[in-house]
Each structure stands twice: as C-alpha cells, then as structure tokens.
Coordinates of C-alpha atoms in Angstrom, one line a residue:
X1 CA -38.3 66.8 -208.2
X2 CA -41.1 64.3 -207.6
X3 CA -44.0 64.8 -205.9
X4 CA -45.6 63.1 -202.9
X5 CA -49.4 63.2 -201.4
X6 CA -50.4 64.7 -197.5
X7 CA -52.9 63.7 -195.0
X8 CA -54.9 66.5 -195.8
X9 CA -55.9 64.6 -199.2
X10 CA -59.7 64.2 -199.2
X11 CA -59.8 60.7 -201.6
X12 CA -61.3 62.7 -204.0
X13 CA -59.2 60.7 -206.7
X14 CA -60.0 63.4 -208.7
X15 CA -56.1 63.4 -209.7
X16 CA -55.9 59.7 -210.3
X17 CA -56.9 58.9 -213.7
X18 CA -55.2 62.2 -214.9
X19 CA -51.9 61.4 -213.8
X20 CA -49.8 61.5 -217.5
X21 CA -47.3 58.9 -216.1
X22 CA -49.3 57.1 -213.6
X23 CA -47.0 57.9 -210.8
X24 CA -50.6 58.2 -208.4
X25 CA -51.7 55.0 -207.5
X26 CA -53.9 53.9 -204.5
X27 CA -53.8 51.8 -202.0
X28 CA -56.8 50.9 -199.8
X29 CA -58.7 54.0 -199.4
X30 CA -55.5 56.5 -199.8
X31 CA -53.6 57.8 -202.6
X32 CA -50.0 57.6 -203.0
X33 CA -47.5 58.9 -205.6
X34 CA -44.8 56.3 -206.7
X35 CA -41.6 58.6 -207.0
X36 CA -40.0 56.1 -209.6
X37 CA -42.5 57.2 -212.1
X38 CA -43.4 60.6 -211.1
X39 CA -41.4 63.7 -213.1
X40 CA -43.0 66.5 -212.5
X41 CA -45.1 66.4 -215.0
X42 CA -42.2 67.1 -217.7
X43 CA -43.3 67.0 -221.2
X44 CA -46.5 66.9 -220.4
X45 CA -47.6 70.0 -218.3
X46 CA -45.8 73.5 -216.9
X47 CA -46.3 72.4 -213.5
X48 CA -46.9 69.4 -211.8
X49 CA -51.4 68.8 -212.9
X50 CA -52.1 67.3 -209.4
X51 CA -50.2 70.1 -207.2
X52 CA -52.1 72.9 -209.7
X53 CA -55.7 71.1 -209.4
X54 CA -56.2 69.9 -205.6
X55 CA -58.3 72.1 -203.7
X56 CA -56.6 70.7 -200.3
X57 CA -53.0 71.4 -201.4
X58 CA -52.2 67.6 -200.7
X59 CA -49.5 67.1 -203.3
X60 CA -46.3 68.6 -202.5
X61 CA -42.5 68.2 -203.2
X62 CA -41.0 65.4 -201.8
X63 CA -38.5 65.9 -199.6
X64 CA -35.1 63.1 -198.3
X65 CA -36.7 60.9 -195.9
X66 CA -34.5 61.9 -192.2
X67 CA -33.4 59.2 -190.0
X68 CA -33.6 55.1 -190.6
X69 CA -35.5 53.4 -192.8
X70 CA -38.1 50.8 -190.4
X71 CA -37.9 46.9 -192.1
X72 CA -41.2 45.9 -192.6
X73 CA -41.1 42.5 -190.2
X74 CA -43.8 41.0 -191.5
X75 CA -42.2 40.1 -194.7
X76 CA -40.4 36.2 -195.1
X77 CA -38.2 35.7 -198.7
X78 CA -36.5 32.9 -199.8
X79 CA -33.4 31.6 -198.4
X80 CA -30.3 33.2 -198.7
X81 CA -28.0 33.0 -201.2
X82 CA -24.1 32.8 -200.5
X83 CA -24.7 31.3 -197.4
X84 CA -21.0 30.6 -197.4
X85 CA -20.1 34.2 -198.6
X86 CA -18.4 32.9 -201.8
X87 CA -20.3 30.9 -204.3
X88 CA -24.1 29.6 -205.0
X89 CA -25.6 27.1 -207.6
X90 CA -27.4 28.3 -210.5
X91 CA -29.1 27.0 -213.4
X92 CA -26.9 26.9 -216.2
X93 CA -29.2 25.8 -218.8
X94 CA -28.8 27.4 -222.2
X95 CA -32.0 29.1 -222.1
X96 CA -30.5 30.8 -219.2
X97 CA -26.8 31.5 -221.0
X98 CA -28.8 33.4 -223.9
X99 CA -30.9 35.2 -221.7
X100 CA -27.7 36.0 -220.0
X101 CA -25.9 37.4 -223.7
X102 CA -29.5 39.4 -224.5
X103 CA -29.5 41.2 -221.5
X104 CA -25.2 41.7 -221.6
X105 CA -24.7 42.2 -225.1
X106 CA -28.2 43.9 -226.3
X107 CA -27.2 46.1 -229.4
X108 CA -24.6 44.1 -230.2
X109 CA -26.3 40.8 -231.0
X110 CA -27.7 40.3 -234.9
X111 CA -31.2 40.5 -233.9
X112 CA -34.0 40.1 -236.9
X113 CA -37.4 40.4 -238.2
X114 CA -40.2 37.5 -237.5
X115 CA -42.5 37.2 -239.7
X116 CA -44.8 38.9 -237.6
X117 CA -42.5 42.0 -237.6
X118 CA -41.6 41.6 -234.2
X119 CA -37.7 41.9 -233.6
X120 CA -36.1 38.6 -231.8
X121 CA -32.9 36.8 -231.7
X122 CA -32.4 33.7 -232.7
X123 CA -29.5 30.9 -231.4
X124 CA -28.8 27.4 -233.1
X125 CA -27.9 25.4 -231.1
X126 CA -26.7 21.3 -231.0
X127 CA -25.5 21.5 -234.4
X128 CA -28.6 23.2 -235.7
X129 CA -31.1 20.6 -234.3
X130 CA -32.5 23.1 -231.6
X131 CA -33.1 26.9 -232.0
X132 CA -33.7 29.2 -229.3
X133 CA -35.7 32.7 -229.5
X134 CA -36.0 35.1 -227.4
X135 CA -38.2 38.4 -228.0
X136 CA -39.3 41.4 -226.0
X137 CA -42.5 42.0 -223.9
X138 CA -44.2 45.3 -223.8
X139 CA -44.3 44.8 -220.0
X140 CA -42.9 43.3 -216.9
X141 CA -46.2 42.3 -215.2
X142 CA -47.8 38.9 -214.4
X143 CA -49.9 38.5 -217.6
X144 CA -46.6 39.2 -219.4
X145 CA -47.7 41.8 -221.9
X146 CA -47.5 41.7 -225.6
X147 CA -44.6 40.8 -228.0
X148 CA -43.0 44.4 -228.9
X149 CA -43.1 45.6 -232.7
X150 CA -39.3 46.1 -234.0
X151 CA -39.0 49.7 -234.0
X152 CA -40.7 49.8 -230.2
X153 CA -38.0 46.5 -229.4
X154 CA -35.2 48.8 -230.3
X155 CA -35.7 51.4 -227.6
X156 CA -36.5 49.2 -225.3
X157 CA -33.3 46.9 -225.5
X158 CA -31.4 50.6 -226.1
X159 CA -32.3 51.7 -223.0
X160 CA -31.3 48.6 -220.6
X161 CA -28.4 48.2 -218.4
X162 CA -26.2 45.4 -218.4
X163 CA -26.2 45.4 -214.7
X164 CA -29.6 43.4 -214.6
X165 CA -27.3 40.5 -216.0
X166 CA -27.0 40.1 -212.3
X167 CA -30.6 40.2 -211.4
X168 CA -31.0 37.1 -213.6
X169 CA -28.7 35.4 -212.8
X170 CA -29.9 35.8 -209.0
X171 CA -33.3 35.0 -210.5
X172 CA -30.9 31.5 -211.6
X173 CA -29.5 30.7 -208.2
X174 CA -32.8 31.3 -206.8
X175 CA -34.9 29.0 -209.1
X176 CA -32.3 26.1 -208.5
X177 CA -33.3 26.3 -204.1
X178 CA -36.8 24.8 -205.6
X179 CA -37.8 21.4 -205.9
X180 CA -40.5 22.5 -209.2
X181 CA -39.1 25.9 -209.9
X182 CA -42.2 26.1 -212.7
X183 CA -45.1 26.1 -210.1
X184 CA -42.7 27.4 -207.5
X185 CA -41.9 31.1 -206.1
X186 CA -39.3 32.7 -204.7
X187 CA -38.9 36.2 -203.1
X188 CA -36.5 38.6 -203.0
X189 CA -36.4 42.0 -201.0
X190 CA -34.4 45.1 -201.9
X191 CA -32.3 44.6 -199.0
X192 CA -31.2 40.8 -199.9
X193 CA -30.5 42.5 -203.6
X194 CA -28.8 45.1 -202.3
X195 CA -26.0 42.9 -199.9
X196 CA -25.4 41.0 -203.0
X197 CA -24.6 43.0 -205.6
X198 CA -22.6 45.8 -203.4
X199 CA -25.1 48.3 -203.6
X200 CA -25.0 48.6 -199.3
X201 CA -21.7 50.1 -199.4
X202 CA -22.8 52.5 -201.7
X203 CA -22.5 55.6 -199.3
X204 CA -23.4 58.3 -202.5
X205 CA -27.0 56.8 -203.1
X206 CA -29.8 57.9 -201.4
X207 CA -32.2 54.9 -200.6
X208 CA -34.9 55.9 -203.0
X209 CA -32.1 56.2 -205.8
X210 CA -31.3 52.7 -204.6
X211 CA -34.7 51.2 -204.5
X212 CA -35.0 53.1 -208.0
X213 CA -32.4 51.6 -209.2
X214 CA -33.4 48.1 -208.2
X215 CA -36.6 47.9 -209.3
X216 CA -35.6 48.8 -212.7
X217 CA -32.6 45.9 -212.8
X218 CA -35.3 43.3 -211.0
X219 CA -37.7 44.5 -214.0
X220 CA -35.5 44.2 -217.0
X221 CA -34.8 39.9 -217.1
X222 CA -38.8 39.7 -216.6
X223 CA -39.2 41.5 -220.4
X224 CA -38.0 38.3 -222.1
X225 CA -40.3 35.8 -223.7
X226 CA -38.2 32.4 -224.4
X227 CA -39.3 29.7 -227.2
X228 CA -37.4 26.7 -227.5
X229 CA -37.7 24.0 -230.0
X230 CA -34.9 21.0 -229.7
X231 CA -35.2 17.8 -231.7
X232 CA -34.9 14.5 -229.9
X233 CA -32.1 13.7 -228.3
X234 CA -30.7 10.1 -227.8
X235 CA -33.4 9.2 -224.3
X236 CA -34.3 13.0 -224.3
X237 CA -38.2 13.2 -226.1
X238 CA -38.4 16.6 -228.1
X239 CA -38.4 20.2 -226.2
X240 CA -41.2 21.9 -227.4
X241 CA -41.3 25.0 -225.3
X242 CA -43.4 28.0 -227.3
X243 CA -43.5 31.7 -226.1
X244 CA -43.6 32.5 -222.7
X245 CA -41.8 34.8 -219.9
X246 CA -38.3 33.9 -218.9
X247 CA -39.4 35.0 -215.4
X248 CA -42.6 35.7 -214.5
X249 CA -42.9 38.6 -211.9
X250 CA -45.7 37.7 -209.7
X251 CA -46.1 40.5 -207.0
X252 CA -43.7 43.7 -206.4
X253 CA -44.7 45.4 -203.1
X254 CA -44.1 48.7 -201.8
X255 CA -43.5 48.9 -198.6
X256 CA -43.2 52.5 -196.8
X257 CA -43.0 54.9 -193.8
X258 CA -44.8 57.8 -193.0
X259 CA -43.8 61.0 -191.7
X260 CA -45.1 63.9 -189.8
X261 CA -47.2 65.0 -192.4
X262 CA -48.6 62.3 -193.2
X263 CA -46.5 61.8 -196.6
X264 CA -45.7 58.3 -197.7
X265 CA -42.2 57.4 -198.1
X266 CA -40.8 54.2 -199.9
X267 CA -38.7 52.6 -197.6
X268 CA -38.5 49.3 -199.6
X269 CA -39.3 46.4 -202.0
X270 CA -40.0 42.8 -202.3
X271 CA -40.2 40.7 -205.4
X272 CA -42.1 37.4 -206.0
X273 CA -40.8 35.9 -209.0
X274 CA -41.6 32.1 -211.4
X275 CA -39.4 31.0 -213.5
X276 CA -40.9 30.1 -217.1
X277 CA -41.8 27.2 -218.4
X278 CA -38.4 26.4 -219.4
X279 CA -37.6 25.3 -216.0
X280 CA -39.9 22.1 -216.0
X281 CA -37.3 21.0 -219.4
X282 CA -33.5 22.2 -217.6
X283 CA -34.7 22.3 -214.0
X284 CA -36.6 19.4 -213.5
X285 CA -34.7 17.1 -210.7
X286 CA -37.1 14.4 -210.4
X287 CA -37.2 14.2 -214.9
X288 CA -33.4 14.2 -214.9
X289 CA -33.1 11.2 -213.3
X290 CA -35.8 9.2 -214.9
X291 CA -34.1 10.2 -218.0
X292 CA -37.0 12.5 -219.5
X293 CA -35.4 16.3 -219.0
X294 CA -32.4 18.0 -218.0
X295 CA -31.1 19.3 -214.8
X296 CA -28.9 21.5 -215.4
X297 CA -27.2 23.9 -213.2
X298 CA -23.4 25.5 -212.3
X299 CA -21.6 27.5 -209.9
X300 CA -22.6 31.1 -209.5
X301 CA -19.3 33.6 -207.8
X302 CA -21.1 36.2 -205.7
X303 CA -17.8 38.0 -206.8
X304 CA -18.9 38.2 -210.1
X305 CA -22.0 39.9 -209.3
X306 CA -19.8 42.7 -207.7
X307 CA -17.1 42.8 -210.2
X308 CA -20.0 43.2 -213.2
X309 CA -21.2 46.4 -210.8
X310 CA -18.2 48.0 -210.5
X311 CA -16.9 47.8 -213.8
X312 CA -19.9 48.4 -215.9
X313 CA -19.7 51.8 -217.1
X314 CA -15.9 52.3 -217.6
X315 CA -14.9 48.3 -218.5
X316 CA -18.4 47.0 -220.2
X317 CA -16.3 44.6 -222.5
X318 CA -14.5 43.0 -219.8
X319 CA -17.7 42.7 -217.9
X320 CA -19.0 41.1 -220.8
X321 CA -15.7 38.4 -221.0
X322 CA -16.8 37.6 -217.1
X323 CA -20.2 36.7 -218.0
X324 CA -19.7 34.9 -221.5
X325 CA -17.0 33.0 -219.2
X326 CA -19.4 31.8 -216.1
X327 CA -21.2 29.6 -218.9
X328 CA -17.4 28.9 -220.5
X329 CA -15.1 28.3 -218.1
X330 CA -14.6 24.7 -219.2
X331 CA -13.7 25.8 -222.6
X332 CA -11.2 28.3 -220.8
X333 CA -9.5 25.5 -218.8
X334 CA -9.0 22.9 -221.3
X335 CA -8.7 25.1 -224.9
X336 CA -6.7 27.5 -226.2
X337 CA -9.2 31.1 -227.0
X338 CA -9.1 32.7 -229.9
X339 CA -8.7 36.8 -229.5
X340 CA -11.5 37.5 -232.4
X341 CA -13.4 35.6 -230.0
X342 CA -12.5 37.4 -226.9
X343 CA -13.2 40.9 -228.9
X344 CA -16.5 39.6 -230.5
X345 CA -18.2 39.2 -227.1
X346 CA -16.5 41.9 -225.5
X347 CA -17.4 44.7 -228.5
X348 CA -19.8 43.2 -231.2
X349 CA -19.3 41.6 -234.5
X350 CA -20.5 45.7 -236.0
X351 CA -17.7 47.2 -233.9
X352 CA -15.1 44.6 -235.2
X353 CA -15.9 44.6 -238.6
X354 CA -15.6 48.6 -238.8
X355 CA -12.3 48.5 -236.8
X356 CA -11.0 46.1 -239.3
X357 CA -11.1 48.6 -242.2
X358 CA -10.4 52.1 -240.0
X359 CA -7.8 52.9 -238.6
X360 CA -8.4 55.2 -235.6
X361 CA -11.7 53.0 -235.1
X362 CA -8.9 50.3 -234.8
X363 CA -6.6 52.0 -232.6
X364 CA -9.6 52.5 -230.4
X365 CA -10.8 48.9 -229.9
X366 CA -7.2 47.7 -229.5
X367 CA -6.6 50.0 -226.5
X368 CA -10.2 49.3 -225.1
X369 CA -9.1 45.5 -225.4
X370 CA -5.9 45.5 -223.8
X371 CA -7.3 47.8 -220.9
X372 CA -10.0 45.1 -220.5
X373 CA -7.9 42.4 -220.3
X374 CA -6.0 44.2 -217.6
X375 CA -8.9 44.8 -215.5
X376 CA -10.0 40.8 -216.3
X377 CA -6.1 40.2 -214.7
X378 CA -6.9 42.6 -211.7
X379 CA -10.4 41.0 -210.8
X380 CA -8.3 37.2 -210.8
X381 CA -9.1 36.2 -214.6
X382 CA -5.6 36.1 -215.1
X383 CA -5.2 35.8 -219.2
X384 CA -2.4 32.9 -219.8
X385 CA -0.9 33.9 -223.7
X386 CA 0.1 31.6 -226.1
X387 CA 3.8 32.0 -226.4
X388 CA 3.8 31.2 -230.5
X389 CA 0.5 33.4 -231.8
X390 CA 0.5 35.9 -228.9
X391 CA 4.0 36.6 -228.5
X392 CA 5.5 39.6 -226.0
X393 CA 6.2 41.9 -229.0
X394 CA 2.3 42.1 -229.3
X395 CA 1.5 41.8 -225.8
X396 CA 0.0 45.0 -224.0
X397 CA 2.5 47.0 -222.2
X398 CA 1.0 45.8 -218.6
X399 CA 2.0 42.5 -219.2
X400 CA 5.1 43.1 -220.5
X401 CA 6.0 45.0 -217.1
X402 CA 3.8 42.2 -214.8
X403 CA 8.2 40.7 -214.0
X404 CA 9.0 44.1 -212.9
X405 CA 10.9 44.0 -209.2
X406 CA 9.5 46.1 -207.1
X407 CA 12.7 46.4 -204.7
X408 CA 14.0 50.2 -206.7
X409 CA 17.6 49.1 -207.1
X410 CA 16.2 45.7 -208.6
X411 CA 13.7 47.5 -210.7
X412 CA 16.7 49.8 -212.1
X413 CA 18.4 46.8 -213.3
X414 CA 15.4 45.7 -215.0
X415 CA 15.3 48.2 -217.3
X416 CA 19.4 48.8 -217.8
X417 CA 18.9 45.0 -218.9
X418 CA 16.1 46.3 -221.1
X419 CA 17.8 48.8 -222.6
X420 CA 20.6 46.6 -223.6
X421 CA 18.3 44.4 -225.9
X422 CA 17.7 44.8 -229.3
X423 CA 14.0 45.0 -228.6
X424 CA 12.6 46.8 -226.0
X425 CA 9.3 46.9 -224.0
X426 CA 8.6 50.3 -224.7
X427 CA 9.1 49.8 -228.0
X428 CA 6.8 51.1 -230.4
X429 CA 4.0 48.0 -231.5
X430 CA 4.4 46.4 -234.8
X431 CA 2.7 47.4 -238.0
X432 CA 0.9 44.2 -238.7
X433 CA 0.0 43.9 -234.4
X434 CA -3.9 44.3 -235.4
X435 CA -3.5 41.3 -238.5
X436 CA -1.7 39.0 -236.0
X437 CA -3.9 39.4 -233.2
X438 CA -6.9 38.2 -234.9
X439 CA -4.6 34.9 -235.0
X440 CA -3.7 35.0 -231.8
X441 CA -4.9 32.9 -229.2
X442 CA -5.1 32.9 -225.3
X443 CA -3.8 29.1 -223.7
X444 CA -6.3 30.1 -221.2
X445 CA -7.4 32.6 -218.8
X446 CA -7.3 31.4 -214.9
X447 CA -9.9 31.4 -213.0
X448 CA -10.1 33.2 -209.4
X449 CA -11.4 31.6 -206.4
X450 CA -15.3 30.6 -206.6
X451 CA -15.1 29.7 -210.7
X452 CA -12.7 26.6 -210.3
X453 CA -15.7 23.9 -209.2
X454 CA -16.9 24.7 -213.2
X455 CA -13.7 23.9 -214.8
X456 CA -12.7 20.2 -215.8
X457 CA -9.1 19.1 -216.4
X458 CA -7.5 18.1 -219.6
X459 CA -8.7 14.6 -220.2
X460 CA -12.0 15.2 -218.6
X461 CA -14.0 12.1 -220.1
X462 CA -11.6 9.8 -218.5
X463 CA -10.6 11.1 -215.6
X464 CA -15.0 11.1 -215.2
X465 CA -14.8 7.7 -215.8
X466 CA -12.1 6.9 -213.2
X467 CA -13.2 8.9 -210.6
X468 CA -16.9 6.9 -210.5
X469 CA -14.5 4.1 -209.7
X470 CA -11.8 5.3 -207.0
X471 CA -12.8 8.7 -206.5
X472 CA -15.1 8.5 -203.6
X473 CA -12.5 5.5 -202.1
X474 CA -9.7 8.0 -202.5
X475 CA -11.1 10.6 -199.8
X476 CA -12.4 10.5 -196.9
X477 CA -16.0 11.0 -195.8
X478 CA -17.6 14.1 -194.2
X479 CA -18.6 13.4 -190.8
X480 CA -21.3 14.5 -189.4
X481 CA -19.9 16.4 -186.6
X482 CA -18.3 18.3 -189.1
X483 CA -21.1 19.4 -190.7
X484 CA -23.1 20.4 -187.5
X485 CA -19.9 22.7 -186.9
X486 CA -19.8 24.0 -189.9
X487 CA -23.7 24.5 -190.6
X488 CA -23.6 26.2 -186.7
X489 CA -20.7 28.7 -187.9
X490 CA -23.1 29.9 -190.7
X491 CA -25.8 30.4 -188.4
X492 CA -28.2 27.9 -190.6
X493 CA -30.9 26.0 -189.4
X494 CA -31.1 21.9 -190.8
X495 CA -34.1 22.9 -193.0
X496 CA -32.0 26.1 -194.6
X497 CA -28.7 23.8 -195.4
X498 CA -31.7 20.9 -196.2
X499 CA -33.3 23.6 -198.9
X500 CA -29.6 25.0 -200.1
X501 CA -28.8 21.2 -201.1
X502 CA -31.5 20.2 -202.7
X503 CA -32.7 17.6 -199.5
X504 CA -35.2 16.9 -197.2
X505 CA -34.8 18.4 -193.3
X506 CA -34.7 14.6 -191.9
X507 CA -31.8 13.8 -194.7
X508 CA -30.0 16.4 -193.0
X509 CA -30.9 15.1 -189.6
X510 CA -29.8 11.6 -190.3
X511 CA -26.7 12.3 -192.3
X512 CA -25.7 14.7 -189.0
X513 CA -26.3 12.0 -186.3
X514 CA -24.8 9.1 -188.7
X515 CA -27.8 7.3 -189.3
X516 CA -26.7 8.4 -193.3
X517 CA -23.3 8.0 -195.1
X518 CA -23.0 10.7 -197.4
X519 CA -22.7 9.6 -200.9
X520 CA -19.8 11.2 -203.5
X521 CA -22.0 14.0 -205.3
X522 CA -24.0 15.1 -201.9
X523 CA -20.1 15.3 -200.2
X524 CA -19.3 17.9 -203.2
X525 CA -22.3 19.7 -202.8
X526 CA -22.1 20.1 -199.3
X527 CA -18.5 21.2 -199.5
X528 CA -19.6 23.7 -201.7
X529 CA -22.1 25.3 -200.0
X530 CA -20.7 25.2 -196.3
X531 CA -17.3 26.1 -197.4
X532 CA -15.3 23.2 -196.1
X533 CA -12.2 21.6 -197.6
X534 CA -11.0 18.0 -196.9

C-alpha cells in the first residue's frame, strides 16, 4: 500500500531527503508522495519512515480515489494520431526498426561488450558499410544519464516490457507531424496513450494502475542511446551520428486532484518528448529533397498497437512476427519467408539452437510456433504456405481444418472423406517434421487492412517506373469538395489536416477552393490519412 501526504503537513520537509525511494517530492511549497515509486518502505524499513516520524500524522494510506477523474483543461498536445481511426505515418528509418527489435526482442538479441565494458548491440547494415549501436542509459531524464555497465544493462533490459514497442513507435508517428523533428517537441497525455493502445476499455485497471503502467511504457524507449556511423552513399555525404538519446524526454507532468483531506491524487500525465539527433539524418524533409539526408517514413496500423497489447503475455512470439513485419512487409509481399526466419524473431537464435538438439525443448517451440502463427491468422496476417517445402502433412492442425464446412451434415462428410484417405489430418506428425521445417518456407503472409499501403507488387521497380508516367493520368483527381467533406466528417480543422500532411494551412486552403491541383504523391497521402477511396 502506498502512502500519500494530508493538509495537516507542516512543510517541515523533514521527511524529504529521507525518503529511501524518493517517492516524496515537492511541489511549490507542499509535499507530495508519487505512488509509482512509493512501497511502503519494503526492504528498507518495518513501517513506512515518513508515517513513523511526522509529528502531524500527515502521511497516511492512500486510499482509491471515488468519483471522476477532472481533465486538467489547461493542457494542449500534439495533434492526434489516427485521425482516420485506421492508420498513421511513421518514421521508418532503420534507427527506428532497431530500436523497435531492442525494445521487442531484449534478451534474445546477441548483445556484447564495448570496450568500455558497457553492454550494446550492434547491427551492420548496407552490406557492412554502416553499423548501428544502441546502448542503455542509467536514466530516462532530459540530460539522458550515463551509459549503463553490463551487469547493471542486464537487469535493466530483463526487466522491460515489450509493450513499450508501442510507445516508440507512437513516439515515430509523432516525430513524422514535425517539420524539424530534432529541435521540435511533441506532447502526449495519458489519455491520448491510453485511446490508442486500448488501455480505456480496460474496465479491471484502476486509473493509477493505468497511469502506472504508462509512465513506465512512455519511459522505457527514452533509455536508448543510438550511434550511427554509415559510409557515403552515392549523393548521400557520410552519417556520422555519435551517442545520444533515441528520444529525449523533456518534461513529464503530474497532474492531480485533491480530496477532502487535503490528499493529492494523480489524476494524470503528459509527456514532452525530442526525438534524437537521428532525426535531422532520416527525418529531414527539406535535406531529402536537396539530396543531402533521408526522409524516411511508412505506414503505422493503430491495429497493431492493440493487437501487440492484447497478445503480449500469452502470444509474445507472434507479437514479435507483427512488429519485425511493420518494417518487412515488402519482403512479405514479394518473397517467399523462410520458417528459421519466422522462429528466429519470434523465439531467439538461444532458444532455437537448444531446441535443435532437445527434444522436449523442441516439442515446445514447435507448438508455441504453430499456436503463433494461428493467432498471426486470427489478427488478419493470414500465413500463405508454400505448397512444395511446407506441405499439409507438416502443416499445423488449424490449417489443416481452416476447409472445414460449417453446415453439420457437410462437416460430417468432411471427415467420412477424411477417413477414407490414406493420410489423414489427425494423423500423427512425421518424424523428420522439425528437419523439414527449417527448410520450409512461407510464399507470404497477407496483410490485413491498414499494412497494404507498405507492400509493393511483384515487379516493383518497373511498375515505379511506369506509374511516374501514366499513373497520375490513369485516375482521377481529388476534388476539393471532396476533401472539405471528408476533413468535416473527421471533425479537423485546415491547420490539423495541413500539420497531418506535412503542409502549410494556406496549401490546404487553396487546394480546397481549387486554386491548387493536387499533385500524385499529396493525392496518396491525403487518401491515406482522410480515409477516402477513388
């Protein structure tokens, strides 16, 4: 039970500095005790120190806030994401991607030793002429803390959750609404956070376990420190990038409600966040099209970010597959995947290598997988199997049965045909099933609604090539009374759709009375984010 502190405190701040976890912290002239890092003193004390040293009895149990929660009005954030309830741009970079595997993958990943002892993982990347480290901070506060030691690294990145994948990549979609995401803010509140990854519906969570729970996923992308170092590239000068924050957390506010008693209840949070200096080399607009830097950036599924929520703790692997396949779902489209693949992402090259030469720890992984790829087929990421390396005989059972009438007279003649064959469904798996599925190969895995704007057919170069010529002639223009409907049936302003395109308020304006024809790419984008089909 945590603690909280009265109006009868006398700002003695005699408790203050004593506090073993620093849960009492002051603001203004009063004290208050931050219930996300107050324990009760466990490990440290019998009782709680403040409660057994205050004179005034100030400090006392803290007890469920009653009634609603007040919004604190004076707070503005950032434009919303989703604003068409399905998808949002994000930058894509592959600073981003890793940061994305770190905080998805942790354990699993072959981390090492720097010279300087500290633990980091390393990615090559265009062939081995760029490399890409990321390491851990002691901290996730604006002067970004120290490099942690290895042994101190390990506990850390043991103790995160792979739910704050979706914090970062929020942190992504938010950086891409800026025109210089590397001197830019954005901000965030608990409520925004909440709507987006689910967490409102959440009926069994009290709001402080929710705002607990936040803070801690908000926190966790901000412990990366990123160093890039990229050789020339054709145009492109060098990337020279050394350590610095991923994202920089500049303010987290508290904001609260007090009751009778004067005690102080947290009734929310806000978050202003910078992205690093990465942005100014894979976010930089105004350098991607003189040629100097990238700009780099993809669709973002808001389903995604509730799917990863949902699934985390019984289905981590295929929450893993979702996430390695945001950045991948070109290579999902056009090429055929290879199961070790699928299983390396999902589990860890530790956890494969160990099923590979025991048995149970096999049988394990191979029902963990196939379960995985059933939930991947539930959630829309319907796995397509290649008929000559994944054949039925090795197929999960789920699969096998996805033909299976559901009219009960049909369904019985289903299985009376079944039990005619030679080989049956049911039948036990083969022998060698573990040998021939690290052959096997998925032709692809489909993509729900929201993921197809990142995919590219077969033939991709050239169809690029023809479309510059007779793709914009081949369909018809936006008009701009159809954008004032459709920007009016979101409810957004001109400057929110200007901001959510990457434009000025008077493009907007002149593209909506006429004045403007809208060119090929700004016709996708607006598409995209007003949710309009031609």
């Amino acid at each position: 039970m945590t603690y909280t502190i009265t109006s009868a405190c006398n700002q003695c701040n005699d408790c203050l500095p004593l506090c073993p976890t620093g849960a009492i912290k002051q603001e203004g002239e009063k004290l208050w005790i931050d219930p996300m890092l107050c324990n009760n003193c466990e490990g440290f004390y019998d009782r709680p120190l403040c409660a057994s040293m205050c004179l005034n009895d100030a400090p006392v149990p803290l007890q469920a806030k009653k009634g609603r929660c007040k919004v604190d009005a004076n707070v503005s954030t950032s434009p919303k994401l989703f604003v068409n309830g399905k998808t949002n741009s994000f930058a894509s970079a592959i600073v981003v991607w890793e940061a994305c595997n770190v905080l998805a993958q942790r354990q699993s990943l072959p981390w090492q030793t720097d010279e300087s002892g500290n633990l980091c993982h390393r990615r090559q990347v265009s062939g081995g002429k760029g490399e890409v480290t990321v390491c851990i901070s002691d901290k996730s506060t604006p002067d970004a803390g120290e490099v942690l030691e290895a042994e101190a690294a390990q506990r850390s990145i043991a103790s995160w959750d792979i739910r704050s994948t979706c914090l970062h990549l929020m942190y992504a979609a938010y950086a891409t609404s800026l025109d210089r995401p590397w001197e830019e803010t954005f901000t965030v509140s608990d409520r925004e956070i909440s709507s987006y990854l689910g967490l409102d519906k959440r009926k069994d969570l009290s709001k402080l376990a929710k705002l607990t729970l936040i803070k801690e996923l908000a926190e966790q992308p901000c412990k990366l420190l990123v160093t890039v170092d990229w050789s020339p590239q054709g145009r492109f000068r060098k990337i020279g990038i050394p350590q610095s924050p991923l994202w920089q957390p500049i303010e987290t506010q508290h904001h609260f409600q007090e009751d009778s008693l004067g005690c102080k209840h947290l009734t929310g949070l806000t978050f202003t966040i910078k992205a690093g200096e990465w942005a100014q080399f894979f976010l930089n607009r105004e350098g991607a099209k003189e040629g100097t830097t990238f700009y780099q950036y993809g669709t973002l599924p808001k389903s995604l970010l509730t799917n990863v929520m949902s699934i985390w703790q019984q289905h981590e692997g295929a929450a893993r597959i979702m996430l390695w396949l945001l950045f991948k779902t070109r290579m999902g489209v056009e090429q055929r995947i290879a199961v070790q693949t699928l299983m390396r992402i999902a589990y860890g090259e530790q956890r494969l290598l160990k099923a590979s030469t025991q048995r149970e720890d096999r049988k394990r992984l191979l029902r963990s997988f196939e379960s995985d790829l059933e939930v991947l087929d539930r959630y829309g990421l319907k796995p397509i199997f290649d008929p000559v390396t994944y054949p039925t005989d090795i197929q999960p059972l789920w699969a096998k049965l996805a033909d299976l009438p559901d009219d009960a007279d049909a369904a019985l003649d289903f299985w009376i045909s079944d039990g005619s064959n030679d080989t049956r469904l049911t039948d036990a798996a083969p022998r060698d099933k573990w040998n021939r599925l690290m052959q096997a190969r998925l032709l692809r895995l489909e993509l729900p609604e929201g993921w197809e704007a990142r995919s590219t057919p077969a033939g991709g170069q050239k169809l690029r090539k023809s479309q510059r010529k007779t793709g914009p002639r081949s369909r018809s223009a936006l008009s701009g009374q159809e954008i004032v409907t459709a920007r009016k049936s979101l409810q957004l302003s001109q400057r929110d759709l200007a901001v959510h395109v990457g434009k000025s308020q008077s493009w907007v304006r002149d593209i909506e009375s006429g004045r403007l024809q809208v060119g090929f790419k700004e016709q996708q984008l607006l598409l995209k984010v007003l949710g309009v089909s031609l």
